Amino acid sequence: MLVETAFRAIHQERMAGLPFLNSALHVEASGFRPFCGHWLGVLITPWCMNYLLVPGTGGEWPNLPESTRQRWAFPAGELNFIAAHEPVLGPYQQCPLFASMDGFDSQEMAREAAQAAMDTLFKVAAPEQPATAEVSHSKRNFLRGRFFTGGGDGPGR
């Protein structure tokens, strides 16, 4: 996959030897699927994990200057992606998931986190719960033992 080729080159040419790399991990494009005419997935690297959005053929790609933010709507909510460009890959957008990969002991563990991130992104957000009825905290109710539920004969009853 072109994403992996581009980021393997970054790993070898720009990141090699840096102390914050997790040697248990390698570059992997995980869970890519169609989204708004483009391709969305998770990029696992030894230095970070990001959602990655790359141009597809089914939608107009926004021509944004590098580092510009664009908000995308998902079933779980909205996220800001940052425009970027790599010579091998071309334009893409990324949204950080993990800035440090120290917490991952293996590639499999990182892959599971990437899959969970994709699954979560496409789950419909739960509707907000309606506000519960206000409990009267009057002195009278307190003295009657109704300070927990606002009614009944005693605490919590």
CSV table of C-alpha atoms in Angstrom, one decimal:
chain,number,residue,atom,x,y,z
A,1,MET,CA,0.0,0.0,0.0
A,2,LEU,CA,1.3,3.5,-0.9
A,3,VAL,CA,0.7,4.8,2.6
A,4,GLU,CA,3.0,2.2,4.1
A,5,THR,CA,5.6,2.8,1.4
A,6,ALA,CA,5.6,6.5,2.2
A,7,PHE,CA,5.8,6.1,6.0
A,8,ARG,CA,8.4,3.4,5.8
A,9,ALA,CA,10.6,5.8,3.9
A,10,ILE,CA,9.9,8.5,6.6
A,11,HIS,CA,10.9,5.9,9.3
A,12,GLN,CA,14.1,5.0,7.6
A,13,GLU,CA,15.1,8.5,6.3
A,14,ARG,CA,13.9,10.9,9.0
A,15,MET,CA,13.1,9.0,12.1
A,16,ALA,CA,15.9,6.4,12.4
A,17,GLY,CA,17.7,6.4,15.7
A,18,LEU,CA,15.3,8.8,17.5
A,19,PRO,CA,15.0,7.8,21.2
A,20,PHE,CA,11.1,8.0,21.3
A,21,LEU,CA,10.6,5.2,18.6
A,22,ASN,CA,9.0,2.0,19.9
A,23,SER,CA,11.2,-0.8,18.5
A,24,ALA,CA,8.4,-3.3,19.0
A,25,LEU,CA,6.3,-1.6,16.2
A,26,HIS,CA,6.6,-1.1,12.5
A,27,VAL,CA,4.7,1.0,10.0
A,28,GLU,CA,1.2,-0.4,9.1
A,29,ALA,CA,-1.9,0.9,7.5
A,30,SER,CA,-4.8,-0.6,9.3
A,31,GLY,CA,-8.5,-0.9,8.6
A,32,PHE,CA,-8.8,1.4,5.6
A,33,ARG,CA,-12.3,1.8,4.2
A,34,PRO,CA,-14.2,4.1,2.0
A,35,PHE,CA,-15.4,7.4,3.5
A,36,CYS,CA,-16.9,10.3,1.6
A,37,GLY,CA,-15.3,9.1,-1.6
A,38,HIS,CA,-11.9,8.8,0.0
A,39,TRP,CA,-10.0,6.3,2.1
A,40,LEU,CA,-9.9,6.4,5.9
A,41,GLY,CA,-8.0,4.2,8.2
A,42,VAL,CA,-5.4,4.2,11.0
A,43,LEU,CA,-1.7,4.6,10.5
A,44,ILE,CA,0.4,2.8,13.0
A,45,THR,CA,4.1,3.9,13.3
A,46,PRO,CA,6.8,3.4,15.9
A,47,TRP,CA,6.4,7.1,16.8
A,48,CYS,CA,2.6,7.8,16.6
A,49,MET,CA,-0.8,6.5,15.7
A,50,ASN,CA,-3.2,8.6,13.6
A,51,TYR,CA,-6.4,8.4,11.7
A,52,LEU,CA,-5.3,9.0,8.1
A,53,LEU,CA,-7.6,10.2,5.3
A,54,VAL,CA,-6.2,9.9,1.7
A,55,PRO,CA,-7.8,10.9,-1.5
A,56,GLY,CA,-10.1,8.5,-3.3
A,57,THR,CA,-11.8,8.6,-6.7
A,58,GLY,CA,-15.3,9.1,-5.5
A,59,GLY,CA,-15.2,12.6,-4.0
A,60,GLU,CA,-13.6,16.0,-4.5
A,61,TRP,CA,-10.4,16.3,-2.4
A,62,PRO,CA,-10.2,19.6,-0.5
A,63,ASN,CA,-7.1,21.5,-1.7
A,64,LEU,CA,-5.9,22.8,1.7
A,65,PRO,CA,-2.5,24.3,2.6
A,66,GLU,CA,-0.4,22.1,4.9
A,67,SER,CA,-1.3,22.3,8.6
A,68,THR,CA,-4.8,23.6,7.8
A,69,ARG,CA,-7.5,21.9,9.9
A,70,GLN,CA,-10.7,20.5,8.4
A,71,ARG,CA,-13.6,19.2,10.4
A,72,TRP,CA,-15.1,15.9,9.3
A,73,ALA,CA,-18.4,14.4,10.6
A,74,PHE,CA,-18.6,10.8,11.7
A,75,PRO,CA,-21.4,8.8,13.3
A,76,ALA,CA,-19.6,9.1,16.6
A,77,GLY,CA,-19.1,12.9,16.3
A,78,GLU,CA,-16.9,15.4,14.5
A,79,LEU,CA,-13.1,15.4,14.4
A,80,ASN,CA,-10.5,17.9,13.1
A,81,PHE,CA,-8.0,16.6,10.6
A,82,ILE,CA,-4.8,18.3,9.7
A,83,ALA,CA,-3.8,18.7,6.0
A,84,ALA,CA,-0.4,17.3,5.1
A,85,HIS,CA,1.6,16.2,2.0
A,86,GLU,CA,4.4,13.7,1.3
A,87,PRO,CA,6.1,13.5,-2.1
A,88,VAL,CA,5.5,9.7,-2.4
A,89,LEU,CA,1.9,9.8,-1.1
A,90,GLY,CA,0.7,13.2,-2.1
A,91,PRO,CA,-1.9,15.1,-0.1
A,92,TYR,CA,-3.6,13.5,2.9
A,93,GLN,CA,-5.1,14.5,6.2
A,94,GLN,CA,-4.4,13.1,9.7
A,95,CYS,CA,-5.9,13.2,13.1
A,96,PRO,CA,-3.8,12.1,16.1
A,97,LEU,CA,-4.8,9.2,18.2
A,98,PHE,CA,-1.6,8.6,20.2
A,99,ALA,CA,1.3,11.0,20.2
A,100,SER,CA,3.5,8.5,22.0
A,101,MET,CA,3.6,4.7,21.3
A,102,ASP,CA,5.3,3.8,24.6
A,103,GLY,CA,2.2,2.1,25.9
A,104,PHE,CA,2.2,-0.6,23.2
A,105,ASP,CA,4.1,-3.8,23.8
A,106,SER,CA,3.5,-5.3,20.4
A,107,GLN,CA,2.3,-4.7,16.9
A,108,GLU,CA,-0.8,-6.8,17.7
A,109,MET,CA,-1.6,-4.6,20.6
A,110,ALA,CA,-1.3,-1.5,18.4
A,111,ARG,CA,-3.4,-3.1,15.7
A,112,GLU,CA,-6.2,-3.9,18.3
A,113,ALA,CA,-6.2,-0.2,19.4
A,114,ALA,CA,-6.4,0.9,15.7
A,115,GLN,CA,-9.4,-1.4,15.1
A,116,ALA,CA,-11.1,-0.2,18.3
A,117,ALA,CA,-10.5,3.4,17.1
A,118,MET,CA,-12.1,2.7,13.8
A,119,ASP,CA,-15.0,0.8,15.3
A,120,THR,CA,-15.6,3.7,17.8
A,121,LEU,CA,-15.5,6.3,15.1
A,122,PHE,CA,-18.3,4.7,13.1
A,123,LYS,CA,-20.6,3.9,16.1
A,124,VAL,CA,-23.6,6.2,16.4
A,125,ALA,CA,-23.2,8.4,19.4
A,126,ALA,CA,-25.6,7.6,22.2
A,127,PRO,CA,-28.3,10.2,22.7
A,128,GLU,CA,-27.9,12.4,25.7
A,129,GLN,CA,-29.8,11.2,28.7
A,130,PRO,CA,-32.7,13.5,29.8
A,131,ALA,CA,-32.0,15.5,33.0
A,132,THR,CA,-33.3,13.8,36.1
A,133,ALA,CA,-36.0,15.4,38.1
A,134,GLU,CA,-34.6,18.0,40.5
A,135,VAL,CA,-34.8,16.9,44.1
A,136,SER,CA,-36.0,19.5,46.5
A,137,HIS,CA,-33.3,20.1,49.1
A,138,SER,CA,-35.5,22.3,51.3
A,139,LYS,CA,-34.9,22.4,55.1
A,140,ARG,CA,-38.4,20.9,55.5
A,141,ASN,CA,-37.7,17.9,53.3
A,142,PHE,CA,-34.3,17.4,55.0
A,143,LEU,CA,-36.0,17.4,58.5
A,144,ARG,CA,-38.6,14.9,57.2
A,145,GLY,CA,-35.8,12.6,56.0
A,146,ARG,CA,-36.5,13.2,52.3
A,147,PHE,CA,-33.1,14.5,51.5
A,148,PHE,CA,-32.1,11.7,49.1
A,149,THR,CA,-35.1,11.2,46.9
A,150,GLY,CA,-37.3,14.1,47.7
A,151,GLY,CA,-40.1,11.9,49.0
A,152,GLY,CA,-40.8,8.8,51.1
A,153,ASP,CA,-40.5,8.2,54.8
A,154,GLY,CA,-36.7,8.2,55.2
A,155,PRO,CA,-33.4,8.4,53.6
A,156,GLY,CA,-33.5,6.9,50.1
A,157,ARG,CA,-37.0,5.6,50.6
